[in-house]
Structures are given as structure tokens and as C-alpha cells.
Tab-separated table of C-alpha atoms and ligand atoms in Angstrom:
chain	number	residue	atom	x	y	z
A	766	UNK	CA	81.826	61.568	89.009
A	767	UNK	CA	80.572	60.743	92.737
A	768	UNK	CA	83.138	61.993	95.462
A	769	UNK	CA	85.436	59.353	96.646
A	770	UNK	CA	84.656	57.463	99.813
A	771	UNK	CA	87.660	57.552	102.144
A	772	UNK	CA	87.518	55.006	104.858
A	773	UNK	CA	91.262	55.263	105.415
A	774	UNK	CA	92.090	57.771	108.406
A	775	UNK	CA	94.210	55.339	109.991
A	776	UNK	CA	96.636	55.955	107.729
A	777	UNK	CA	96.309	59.604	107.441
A	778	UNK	CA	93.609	62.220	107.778
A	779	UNK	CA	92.776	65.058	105.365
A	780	UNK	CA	94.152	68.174	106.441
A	781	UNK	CA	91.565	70.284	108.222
A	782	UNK	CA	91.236	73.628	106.292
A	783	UNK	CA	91.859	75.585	109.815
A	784	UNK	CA	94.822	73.635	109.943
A	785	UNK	CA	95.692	74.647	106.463
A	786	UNK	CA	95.188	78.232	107.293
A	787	UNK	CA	97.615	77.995	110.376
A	788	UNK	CA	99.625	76.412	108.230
A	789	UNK	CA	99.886	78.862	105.456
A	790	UNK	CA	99.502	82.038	107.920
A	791	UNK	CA	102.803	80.910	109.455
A	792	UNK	CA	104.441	79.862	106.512
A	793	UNK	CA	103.696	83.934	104.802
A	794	UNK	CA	104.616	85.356	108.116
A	795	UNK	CA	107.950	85.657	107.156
A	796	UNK	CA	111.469	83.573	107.202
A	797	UNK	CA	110.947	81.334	110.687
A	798	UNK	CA	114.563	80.424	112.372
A	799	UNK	CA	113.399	80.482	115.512
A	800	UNK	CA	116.754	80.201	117.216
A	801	UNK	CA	117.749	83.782	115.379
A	802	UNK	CA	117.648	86.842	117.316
A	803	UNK	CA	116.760	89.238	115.612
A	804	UNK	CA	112.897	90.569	114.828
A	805	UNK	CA	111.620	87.751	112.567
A	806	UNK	CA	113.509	85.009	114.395
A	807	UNK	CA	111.657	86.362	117.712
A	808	UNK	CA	108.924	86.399	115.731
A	809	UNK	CA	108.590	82.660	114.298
A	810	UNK	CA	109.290	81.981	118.525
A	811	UNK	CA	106.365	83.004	119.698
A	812	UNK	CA	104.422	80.923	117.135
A	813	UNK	CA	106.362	77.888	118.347
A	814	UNK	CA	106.299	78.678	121.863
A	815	UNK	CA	102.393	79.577	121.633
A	816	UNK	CA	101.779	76.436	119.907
A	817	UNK	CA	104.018	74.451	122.405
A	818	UNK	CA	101.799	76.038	125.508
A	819	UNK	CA	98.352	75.146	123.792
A	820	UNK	CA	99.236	71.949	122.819
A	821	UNK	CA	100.581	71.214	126.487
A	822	UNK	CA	97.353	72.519	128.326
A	823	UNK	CA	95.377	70.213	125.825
A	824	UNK	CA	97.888	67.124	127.139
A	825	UNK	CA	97.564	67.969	130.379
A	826	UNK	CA	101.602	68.434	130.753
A	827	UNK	CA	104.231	70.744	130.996
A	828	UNK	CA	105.431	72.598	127.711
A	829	UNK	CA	109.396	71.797	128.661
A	830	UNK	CA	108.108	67.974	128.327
A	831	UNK	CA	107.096	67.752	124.710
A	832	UNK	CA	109.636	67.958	121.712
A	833	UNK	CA	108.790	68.380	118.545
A	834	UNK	CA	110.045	65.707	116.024
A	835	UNK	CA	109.332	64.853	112.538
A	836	UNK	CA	106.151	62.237	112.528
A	837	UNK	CA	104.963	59.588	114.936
A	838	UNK	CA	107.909	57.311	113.571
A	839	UNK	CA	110.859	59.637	114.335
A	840	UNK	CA	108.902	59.955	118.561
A	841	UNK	CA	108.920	56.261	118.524
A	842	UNK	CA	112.716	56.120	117.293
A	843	UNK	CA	113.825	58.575	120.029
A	844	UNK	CA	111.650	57.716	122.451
A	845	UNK	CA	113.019	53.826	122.774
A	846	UNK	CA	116.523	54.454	121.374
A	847	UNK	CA	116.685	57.780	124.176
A	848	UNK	CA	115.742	56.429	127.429
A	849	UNK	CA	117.121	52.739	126.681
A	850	UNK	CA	120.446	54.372	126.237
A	851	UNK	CA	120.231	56.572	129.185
A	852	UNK	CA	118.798	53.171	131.382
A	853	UNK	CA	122.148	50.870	129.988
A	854	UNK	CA	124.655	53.219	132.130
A	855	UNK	CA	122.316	52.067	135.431
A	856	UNK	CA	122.874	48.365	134.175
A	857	UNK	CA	119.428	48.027	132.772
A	858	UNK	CA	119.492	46.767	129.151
A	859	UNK	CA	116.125	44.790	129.303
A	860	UNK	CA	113.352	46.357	127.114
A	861	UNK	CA	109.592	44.931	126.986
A	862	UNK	CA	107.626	45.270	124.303
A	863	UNK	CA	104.390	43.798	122.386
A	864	UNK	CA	104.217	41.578	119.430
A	865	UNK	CA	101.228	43.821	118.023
A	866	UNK	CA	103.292	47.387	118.087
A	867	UNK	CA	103.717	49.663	114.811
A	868	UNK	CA	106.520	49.055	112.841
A	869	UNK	CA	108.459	51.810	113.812
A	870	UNK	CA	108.744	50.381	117.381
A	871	UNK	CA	109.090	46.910	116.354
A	872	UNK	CA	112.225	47.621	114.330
A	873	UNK	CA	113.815	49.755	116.865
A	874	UNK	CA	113.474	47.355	119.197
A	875	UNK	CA	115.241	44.694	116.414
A	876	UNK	CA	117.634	47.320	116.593
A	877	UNK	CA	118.213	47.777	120.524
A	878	UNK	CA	118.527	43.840	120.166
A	879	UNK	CA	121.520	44.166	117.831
A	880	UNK	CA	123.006	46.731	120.278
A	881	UNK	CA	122.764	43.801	122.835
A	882	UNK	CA	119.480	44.526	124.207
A	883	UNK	CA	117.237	41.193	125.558
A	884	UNK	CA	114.046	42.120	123.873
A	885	UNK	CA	111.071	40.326	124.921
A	886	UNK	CA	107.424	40.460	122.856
A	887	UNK	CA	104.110	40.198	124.575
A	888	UNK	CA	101.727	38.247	122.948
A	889	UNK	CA	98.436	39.308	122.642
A	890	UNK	CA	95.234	37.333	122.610
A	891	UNK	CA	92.930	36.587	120.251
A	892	UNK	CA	91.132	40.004	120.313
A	893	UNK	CA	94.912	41.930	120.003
A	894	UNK	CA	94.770	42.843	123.444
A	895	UNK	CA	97.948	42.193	125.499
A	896	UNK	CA	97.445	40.510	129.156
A	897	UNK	CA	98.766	42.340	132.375
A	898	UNK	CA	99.780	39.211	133.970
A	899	UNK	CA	102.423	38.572	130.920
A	900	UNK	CA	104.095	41.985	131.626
A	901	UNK	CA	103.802	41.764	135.341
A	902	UNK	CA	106.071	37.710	134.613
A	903	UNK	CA	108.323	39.801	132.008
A	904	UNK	CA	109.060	43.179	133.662
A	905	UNK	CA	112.072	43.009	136.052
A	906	UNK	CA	115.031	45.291	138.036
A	907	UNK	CA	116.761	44.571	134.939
A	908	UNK	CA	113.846	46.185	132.644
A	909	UNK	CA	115.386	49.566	130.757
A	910	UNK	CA	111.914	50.571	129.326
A	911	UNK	CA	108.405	49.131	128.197
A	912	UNK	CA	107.213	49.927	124.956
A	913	UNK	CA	103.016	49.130	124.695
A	914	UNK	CA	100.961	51.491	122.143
A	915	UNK	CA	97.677	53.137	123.413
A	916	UNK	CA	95.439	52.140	120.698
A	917	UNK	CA	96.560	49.732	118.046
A	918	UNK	CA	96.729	51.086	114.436
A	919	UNK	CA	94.833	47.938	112.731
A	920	UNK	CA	92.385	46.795	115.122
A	921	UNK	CA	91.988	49.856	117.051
A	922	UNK	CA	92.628	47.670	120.923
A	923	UNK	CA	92.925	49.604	123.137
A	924	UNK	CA	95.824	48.252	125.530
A	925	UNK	CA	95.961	47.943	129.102
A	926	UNK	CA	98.751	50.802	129.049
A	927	UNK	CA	97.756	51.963	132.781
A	928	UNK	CA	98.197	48.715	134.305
A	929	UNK	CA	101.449	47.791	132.554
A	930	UNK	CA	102.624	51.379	133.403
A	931	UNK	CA	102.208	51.150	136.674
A	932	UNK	CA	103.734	47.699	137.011
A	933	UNK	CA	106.937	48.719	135.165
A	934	UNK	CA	107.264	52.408	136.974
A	935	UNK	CA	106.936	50.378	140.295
A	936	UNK	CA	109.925	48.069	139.570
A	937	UNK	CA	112.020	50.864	138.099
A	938	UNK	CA	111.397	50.618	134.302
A	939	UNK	CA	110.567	53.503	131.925
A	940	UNK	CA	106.839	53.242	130.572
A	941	UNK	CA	106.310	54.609	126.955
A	942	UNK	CA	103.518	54.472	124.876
A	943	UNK	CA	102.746	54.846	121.043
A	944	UNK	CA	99.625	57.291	121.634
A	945	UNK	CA	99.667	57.937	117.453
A	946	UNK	CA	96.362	55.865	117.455
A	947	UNK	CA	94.533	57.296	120.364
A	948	UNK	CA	94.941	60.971	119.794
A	949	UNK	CA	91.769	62.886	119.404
A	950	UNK	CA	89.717	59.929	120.904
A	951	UNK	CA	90.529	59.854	124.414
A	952	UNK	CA	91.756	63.105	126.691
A	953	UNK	CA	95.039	62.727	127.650
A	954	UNK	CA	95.847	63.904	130.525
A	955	UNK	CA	99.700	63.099	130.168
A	956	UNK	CA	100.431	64.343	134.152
A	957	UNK	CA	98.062	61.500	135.692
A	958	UNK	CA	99.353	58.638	133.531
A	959	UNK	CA	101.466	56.190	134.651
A	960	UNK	CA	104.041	57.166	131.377
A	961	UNK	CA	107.174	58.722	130.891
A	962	UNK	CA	107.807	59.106	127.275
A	963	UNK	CA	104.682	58.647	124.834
A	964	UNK	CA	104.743	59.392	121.211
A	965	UNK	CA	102.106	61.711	118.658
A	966	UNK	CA	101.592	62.474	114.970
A	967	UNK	CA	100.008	65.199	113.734
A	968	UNK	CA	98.817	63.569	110.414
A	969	UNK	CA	96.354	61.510	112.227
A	970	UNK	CA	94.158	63.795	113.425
A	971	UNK	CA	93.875	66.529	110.542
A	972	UNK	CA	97.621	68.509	110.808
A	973	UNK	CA	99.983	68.108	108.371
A	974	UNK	CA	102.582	65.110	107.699
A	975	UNK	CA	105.825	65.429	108.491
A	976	UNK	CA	105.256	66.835	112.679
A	977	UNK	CA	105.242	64.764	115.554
A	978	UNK	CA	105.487	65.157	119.297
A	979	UNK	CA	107.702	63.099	121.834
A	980	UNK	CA	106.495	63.386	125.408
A	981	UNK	CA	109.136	63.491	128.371
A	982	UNK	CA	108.232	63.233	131.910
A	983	UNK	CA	110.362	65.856	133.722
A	984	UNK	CA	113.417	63.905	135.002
A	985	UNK	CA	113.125	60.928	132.522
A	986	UNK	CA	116.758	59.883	131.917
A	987	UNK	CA	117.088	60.523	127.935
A	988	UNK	CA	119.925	60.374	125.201
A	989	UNK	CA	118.936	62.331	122.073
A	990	UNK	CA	118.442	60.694	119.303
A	991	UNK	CA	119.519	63.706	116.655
A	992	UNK	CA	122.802	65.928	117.646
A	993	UNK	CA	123.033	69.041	116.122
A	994	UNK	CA	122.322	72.529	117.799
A	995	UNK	CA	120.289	73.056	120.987
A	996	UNK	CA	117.021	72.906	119.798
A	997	UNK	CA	114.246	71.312	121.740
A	998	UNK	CA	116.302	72.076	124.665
A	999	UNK	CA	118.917	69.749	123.610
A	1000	UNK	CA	116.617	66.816	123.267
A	1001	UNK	CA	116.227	67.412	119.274
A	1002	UNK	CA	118.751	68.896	117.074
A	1003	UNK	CA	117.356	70.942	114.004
A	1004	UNK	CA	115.340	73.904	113.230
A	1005	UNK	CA	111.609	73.620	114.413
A	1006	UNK	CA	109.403	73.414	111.677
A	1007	UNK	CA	107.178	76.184	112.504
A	1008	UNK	CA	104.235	76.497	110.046
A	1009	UNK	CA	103.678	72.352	110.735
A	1010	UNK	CA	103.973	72.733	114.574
A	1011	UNK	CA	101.488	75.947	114.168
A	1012	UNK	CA	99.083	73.928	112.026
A	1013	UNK	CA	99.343	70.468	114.614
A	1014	UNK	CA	98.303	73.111	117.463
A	1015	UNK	CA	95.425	73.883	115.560
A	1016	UNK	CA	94.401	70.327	114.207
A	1017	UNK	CA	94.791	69.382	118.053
A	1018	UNK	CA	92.963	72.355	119.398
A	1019	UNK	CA	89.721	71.308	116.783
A	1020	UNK	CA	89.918	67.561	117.742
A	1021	UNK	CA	89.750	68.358	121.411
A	1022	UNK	CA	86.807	70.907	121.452
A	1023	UNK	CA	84.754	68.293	119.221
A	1024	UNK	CA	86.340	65.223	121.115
A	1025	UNK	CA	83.222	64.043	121.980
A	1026	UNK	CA	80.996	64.405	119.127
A	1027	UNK	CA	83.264	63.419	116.546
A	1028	UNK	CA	83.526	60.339	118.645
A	1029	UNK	CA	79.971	59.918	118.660
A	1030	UNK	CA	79.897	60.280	114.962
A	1031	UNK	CA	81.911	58.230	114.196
A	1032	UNK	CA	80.875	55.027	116.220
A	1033	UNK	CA	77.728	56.116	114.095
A	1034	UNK	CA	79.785	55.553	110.817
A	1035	UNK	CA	81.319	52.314	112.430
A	1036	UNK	CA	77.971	51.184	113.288
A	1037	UNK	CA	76.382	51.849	110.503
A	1038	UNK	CA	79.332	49.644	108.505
A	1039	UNK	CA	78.706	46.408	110.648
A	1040	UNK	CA	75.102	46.952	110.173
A	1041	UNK	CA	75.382	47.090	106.679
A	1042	UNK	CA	77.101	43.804	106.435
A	1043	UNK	CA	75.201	42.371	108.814
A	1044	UNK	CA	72.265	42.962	106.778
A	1045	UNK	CA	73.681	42.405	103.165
A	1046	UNK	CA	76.917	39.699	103.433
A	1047	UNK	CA	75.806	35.844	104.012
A	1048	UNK	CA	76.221	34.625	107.320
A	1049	UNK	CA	79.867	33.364	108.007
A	1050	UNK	CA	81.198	35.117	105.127
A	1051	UNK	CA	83.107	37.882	106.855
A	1052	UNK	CA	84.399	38.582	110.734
A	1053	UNK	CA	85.615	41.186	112.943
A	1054	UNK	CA	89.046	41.285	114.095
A	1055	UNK	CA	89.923	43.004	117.115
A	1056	UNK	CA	88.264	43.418	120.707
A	1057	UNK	CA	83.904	43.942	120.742
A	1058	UNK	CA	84.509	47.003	123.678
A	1059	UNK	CA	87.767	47.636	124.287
A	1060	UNK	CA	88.426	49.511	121.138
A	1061	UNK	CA	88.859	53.085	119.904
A	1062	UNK	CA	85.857	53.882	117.363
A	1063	UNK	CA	87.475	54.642	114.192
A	1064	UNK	CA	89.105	51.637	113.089
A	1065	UNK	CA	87.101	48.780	112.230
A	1066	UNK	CA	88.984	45.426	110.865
A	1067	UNK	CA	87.403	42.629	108.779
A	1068	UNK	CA	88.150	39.466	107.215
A	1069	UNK	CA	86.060	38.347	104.343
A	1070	UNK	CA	87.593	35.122	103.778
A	1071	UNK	CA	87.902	33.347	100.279
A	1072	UNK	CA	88.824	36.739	98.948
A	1073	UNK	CA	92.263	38.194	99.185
A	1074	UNK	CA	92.805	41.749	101.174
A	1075	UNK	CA	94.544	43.171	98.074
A	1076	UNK	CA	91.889	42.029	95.540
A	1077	UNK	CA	88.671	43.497	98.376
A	1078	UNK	CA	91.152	46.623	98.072
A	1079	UNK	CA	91.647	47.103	95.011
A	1080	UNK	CA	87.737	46.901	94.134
A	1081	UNK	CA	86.797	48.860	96.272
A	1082	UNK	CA	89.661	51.495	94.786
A	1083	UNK	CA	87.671	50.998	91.654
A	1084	UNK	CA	84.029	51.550	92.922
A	1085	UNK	CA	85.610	54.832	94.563
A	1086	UNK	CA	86.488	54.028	97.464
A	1087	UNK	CA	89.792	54.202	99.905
A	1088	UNK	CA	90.343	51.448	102.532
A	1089	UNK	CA	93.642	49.586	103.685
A	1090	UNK	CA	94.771	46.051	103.707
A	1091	UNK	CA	96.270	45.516	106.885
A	1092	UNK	CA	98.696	48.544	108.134
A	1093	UNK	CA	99.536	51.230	105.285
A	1094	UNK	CA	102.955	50.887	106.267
A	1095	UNK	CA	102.664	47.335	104.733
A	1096	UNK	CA	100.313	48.049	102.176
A	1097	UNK	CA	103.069	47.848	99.575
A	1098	UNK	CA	103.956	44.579	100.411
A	1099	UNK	CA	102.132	41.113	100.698
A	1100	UNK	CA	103.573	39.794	103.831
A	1101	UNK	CA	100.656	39.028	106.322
A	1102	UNK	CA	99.657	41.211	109.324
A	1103	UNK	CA	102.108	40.705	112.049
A	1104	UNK	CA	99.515	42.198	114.415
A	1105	UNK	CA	96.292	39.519	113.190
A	1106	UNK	CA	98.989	36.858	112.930
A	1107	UNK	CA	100.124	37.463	116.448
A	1108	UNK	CA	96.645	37.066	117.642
A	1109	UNK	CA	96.675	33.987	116.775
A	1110	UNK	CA	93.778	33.930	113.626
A	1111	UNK	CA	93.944	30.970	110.864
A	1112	UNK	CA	96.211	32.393	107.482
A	1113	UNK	CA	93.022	33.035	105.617
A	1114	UNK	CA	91.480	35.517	108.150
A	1115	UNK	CA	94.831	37.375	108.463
A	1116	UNK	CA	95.322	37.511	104.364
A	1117	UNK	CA	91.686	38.824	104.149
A	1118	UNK	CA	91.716	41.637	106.365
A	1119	UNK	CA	90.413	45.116	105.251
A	1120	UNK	CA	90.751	47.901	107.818
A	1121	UNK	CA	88.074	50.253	107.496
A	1122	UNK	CA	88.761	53.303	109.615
A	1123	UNK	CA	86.531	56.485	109.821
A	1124	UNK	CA	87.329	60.264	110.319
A	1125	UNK	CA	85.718	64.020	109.911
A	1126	UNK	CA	83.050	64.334	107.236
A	1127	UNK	CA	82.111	60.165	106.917
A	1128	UNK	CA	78.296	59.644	106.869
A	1129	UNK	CA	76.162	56.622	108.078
A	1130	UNK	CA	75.380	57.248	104.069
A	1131	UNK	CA	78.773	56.469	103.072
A	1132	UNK	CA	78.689	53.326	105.402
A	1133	UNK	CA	75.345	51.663	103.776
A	1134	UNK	CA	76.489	52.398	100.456
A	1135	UNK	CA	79.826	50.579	101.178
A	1136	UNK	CA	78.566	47.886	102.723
A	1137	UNK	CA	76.217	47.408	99.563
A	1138	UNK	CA	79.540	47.940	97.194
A	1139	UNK	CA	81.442	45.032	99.654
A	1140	UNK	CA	78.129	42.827	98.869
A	1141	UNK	CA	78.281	42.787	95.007
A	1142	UNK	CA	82.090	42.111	95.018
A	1143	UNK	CA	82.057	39.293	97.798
A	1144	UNK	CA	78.837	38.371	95.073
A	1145	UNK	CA	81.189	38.872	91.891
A	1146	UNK	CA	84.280	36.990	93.261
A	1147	UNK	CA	82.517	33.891	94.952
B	1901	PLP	C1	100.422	53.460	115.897
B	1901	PLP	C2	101.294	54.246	114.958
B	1901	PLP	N1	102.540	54.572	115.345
B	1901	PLP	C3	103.360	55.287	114.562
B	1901	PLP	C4	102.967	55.716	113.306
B	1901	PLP	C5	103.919	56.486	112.475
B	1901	PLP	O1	103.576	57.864	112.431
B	1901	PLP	P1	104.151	58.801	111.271
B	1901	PLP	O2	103.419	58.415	110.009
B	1901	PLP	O3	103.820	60.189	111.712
B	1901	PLP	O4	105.608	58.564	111.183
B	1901	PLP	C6	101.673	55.382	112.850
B	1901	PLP	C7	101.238	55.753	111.501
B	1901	PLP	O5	100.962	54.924	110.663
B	1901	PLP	C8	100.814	54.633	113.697
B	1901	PLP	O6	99.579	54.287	113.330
């Protein structure tokens, strides 16, 4: 049998075997509480307080500002839920957001709303990107936080965050980003950004599921979202899970010192995929979604319209290989994109968008020969 194709690193990554290794070389080191005292407790601490300090220098922040949490969702949960708490006993309860965010902010914003919250959702424009102007009308004294992703997780737009961050700090508002998208493509450098809370996932970029990271600007009024014991300095109750924190150092370590040529590579692989169709699908028989330039490389959305997203999906499953309709997170379920919807594109360009998105080990190869396998279905189906 031929090796699967997986086009699907948006949704997760593979683990990276030195990941693994970190992984399992914690795990055998021996039981890891590292709030114990004694030898092996002071033991699994300096793994987590090693990792903590590498990860920081790669963010460009101080280790005391990152927590570790349990996946991009639970940063995202705190993150919004921590500081808009904090900003209601100064009299803000105003929270800004975009109509094209991940789920996981989207419905804790629904939630903030129920708490009595006045929510308001950006639109975006045709190419997913939000506009300044919009945020600059919507961002007031009143404003608790703004909520706008880095990089968005189906088109791969990349978002005006320092604009709208420096708006929103200006006039008093907390700025936090969803940077689960944008990890390992861009270098953060967390101190020069106009942000205060921003939110990671180790999954993404070759670490294990399961281990995320919040981000907290020195001073940022926060409530915590977990109570418990002091962990996290108080800002996340529950033992650290050490081998996964060890193995995201790692993953993050890898993804920084090859930043630049896995980028390279894979805006090959991208490249190589709209090249493909360009050269083997009829004219006006598929379409990008998303913006031509202002886009991280590895995600690449298209429509093929006339043929359902599920049914392109589940072919390509068959010929081997592993591509998403629309977000994973809604993979399970046929409601439309909210993300192309909100951009505005007619139903049968949302309900035919694949997301093809590219990671370590993809070939140019790979690309042709999926292009080729998209040709004889569009062929088979029409
Ligand atoms: C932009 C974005 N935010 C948040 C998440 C959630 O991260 P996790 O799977 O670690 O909970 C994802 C993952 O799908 C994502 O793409």
C-alpha cells in the first residue's frame, strides 16, 4: 500500500519523534508532582521550569507570563473568561470580537454574553480579513477586552492583530489573540506586540495534544479560570503535565530553528497544489478562499463547486489521502463554515470548501499527485 498523503496539519500535526523522545524521557524519569518537595518532585521542577525558560526566550517574554493549560481551547477559555472578569469590577463589560474566530472563542464569547456581556462581531471581508476601521468604530472606554486570532485556522488570514492591538490598548481595552494558527510561522516576539493575553497549542506544531500555553502580560488584570492549588502561580489550578510541557519545549525549539525553511517548504507544497489545479481542473471549476498575500503558508482553502466538501473528502479519504472540510472542529457536522459564510461567499462556495493545509515531510510530489487525484474525482462526479 502507498503511504497516506496527509494534507491536514491544521488540525493537528504528527508528533515530531524529538518531541516523542522528550516526551517519553520525562515521562520514565520518574513520578513528576512538581509541587512535592522532596527529590523527585524537585526533580520533575526543573524539567518544567527548564521548559518554561526555553519556551519564553523563543516568545520573546518573560517565563512568569506564560501558563501552561490543557490545549489551545482551554488558553482561549481563560484567556477571555480571565481578563473580562477582572475588566467588569472597573465597569468595563464590553468585549470585541470577530465573526471569523475559532470556536472556542466564539462560544465563550456566547457565553460572556449570557453573563451580560455586549458582544460585538467584526465582520470580515471577502478575503476573511477583518478591517481596522470597524474595530477602531467598535472599540470604546467601555471595551473589557478584544478577542482577534493571529492567523485564521481555515483560510490561513492573517489579521491585522497589531493595528487593532494598538487601537484597543490605547483606549484602555485588553488585546488578546488566538496565536494557535500562527505558531511556528512567524517569530513572536510576545514583548514588542501590542497584546496582553494570546493563546498556543502544542499539537499544531509537532508536540503532543492535550498542552497549551496562555500568555499574560505582566500586570494584566486576570481571574483564573480553574481554582484548585497554586499552580501556575495561581493563574491555573492542577498539576503541570510535565512530560507534555517537556515535549511542547522541544516541538517549539525544532519549529523555531527551521522557522524559515520549513516555511519555504512549504509555500513550495502550497504552490505546487495551486499549480497542479491550475494545470489539470477546467477553468472556473474550483476557487481560492481566503486572502492572495496576506496569509500564513500552510493552509490553503478551495471550493470546487457542484461537488459537496464531504463527498471531495471523503474521496480523497479513499484515494489515501487526509484533508478537512471546513474546520475539524466542525468536521462532524454539516453546518456550513461560519468563517467562509461570514465572508460573505454564495452557499455553494462555502458547502464546497476543502482546506488543504501542509506540514513537515509534504513534498511538491505529494502536491502534483493530489492535484491529479482532485482531477479524476471533479471528472468522476461531474
Ligand atoms: C485557531 C485555533 N484556535 C484554537 C484551537 C484549539 O486548540 P486545541 O485543539 O489545542 O484545543 C485550534 C485548533 O483547532 C485552532 O486552530
Amino acid at each position: 500500500m502507498t503511504r497516506p498523503i496527509y494534507f491536514d496539519h491544521a488540525a493537528t500535526t504528527p508528533m515530531h519523534p524529538a518531541a516523542l523522545e522528550a516526551y517519553l524521557d520525562a515521562a520514565r524519569s520518574g513520578p513528576l508532582n512538581p509541587s512535592s518537595v522532596h527529590a523527585c518532585g524537585r526533580a520533575a521542577r526543573r524539567i518544567l521550569t527548564g521548559a518554561r525558560d526555553r519556551i519564553a526566550a523563543l516568545l520573546g517574554c518573560h517565563p512568569h507570563e506564560l501558563v501552561f493549560t490543557g490545549g489551545g481551547t482551554e488558553s482561549d477559555n481563560a484567556a477571555l473568561l480571565g481578563a473580562a472578569l477582572a475588566q467588569r469590577e472597573r465597569g468595563r463589560t464590553g468585549i470585541v470580537t470577530t465573526a471569523v474566530e475559532h470556536a472556542a472563542v466564539l462560544e465563550t464569547c456566547r457565553r460572556l454574553q449570557e453573563e451580560g456581556f455586549r458582544v460585538t462581531f467584526l465582520p470580515a471581508d471577502e478575503h476573511g480579513l477583518v478591517r481596522v476601521a470597524d474595530a477602531e468604530a467598535a472599540i470604546d472606554e467601555r471595551t473589557a477586552v478584544v478577542s482577534v486570532m493571529t492567523v485564521n485556522n481555515e483560510t490561513g488570514a492573517r489579521q491585522p492583530v497589531e493595528e487593532i492591538g494598538a487601537v484597543a490598548r490605547s483606549r484602555g481595552a485588553l488585546m488578546h489573540t488566538d496565536a494557535v494558527q500562527a505558531l511556528g510561522y512567524e517569530d513572536i516576539r510576545l514583548a514588542d506586540r501590542p497584546v496582553d493575553l494570546a493563546s498556543f497549542s502544542s499539537h499544531k506544531i509537532g508536540g503532543p495534544p492535550g498542552v497549551g500555553l496562555l500568555y499574560i502580560r505582566d500586570g494584566t488584570p486576570f481571574r483564573p479560570l480553574l481554582r484548585g492549588g497554586p499552580q501556575e502561580r495561581g493563574r491555573r489550578a492542577g498539576t503541570e503535565n510535565v512530560p507534555a510541557v517537556s515535549a511542547f519545549a522541544r516541538a517549539l525549539e525544532l519549529a523555531a530553528a527551521e522557522r524559515e525553511e520549513r516555511t519555504r517548504e512549504t509555500e513550495r507544497v502550497r504552490d505546487a497544489l495551486l499549480a497542479g489545479f491550475a494545470a489539470e481542473l477546467p477553468p472556473g471549476s474550483w476557487a481560492v478562499n481566503g486572502h492572495p498575500e496576506q496569509r500564513a503558508p500552510h493552509i490553503l482553502n478551495v471550493s470546487f463547486p457542484g461537488v459537496s466538501a464531504q463527498t471531495m473528502v471523503m474521496n480523497l479519504d479513499l484515494a489515501g489521502v487526509a484533508v478537512s472540510a471546513g474546520a475539524a472542529c466542525s468536521a462532524g457536522s454539516l453546518r456550513p463554515s461560519h468563517v467562509l459564510s461570514a465572508m460573505g461567499l454564495p452557499d455553494e462556495r462555502v458547502r464546497s470548501a476543502v482546506r488543504f493545509s501542509f506540514g513537515l515531510g509534504n513534498t511538491t510530489e505529494e502536491a502534483a499527485k493530489v492535484a491529479k487525484l482532485v482531477a479524476t474525482i471533479l471528472a468522476r462526479l461531474s
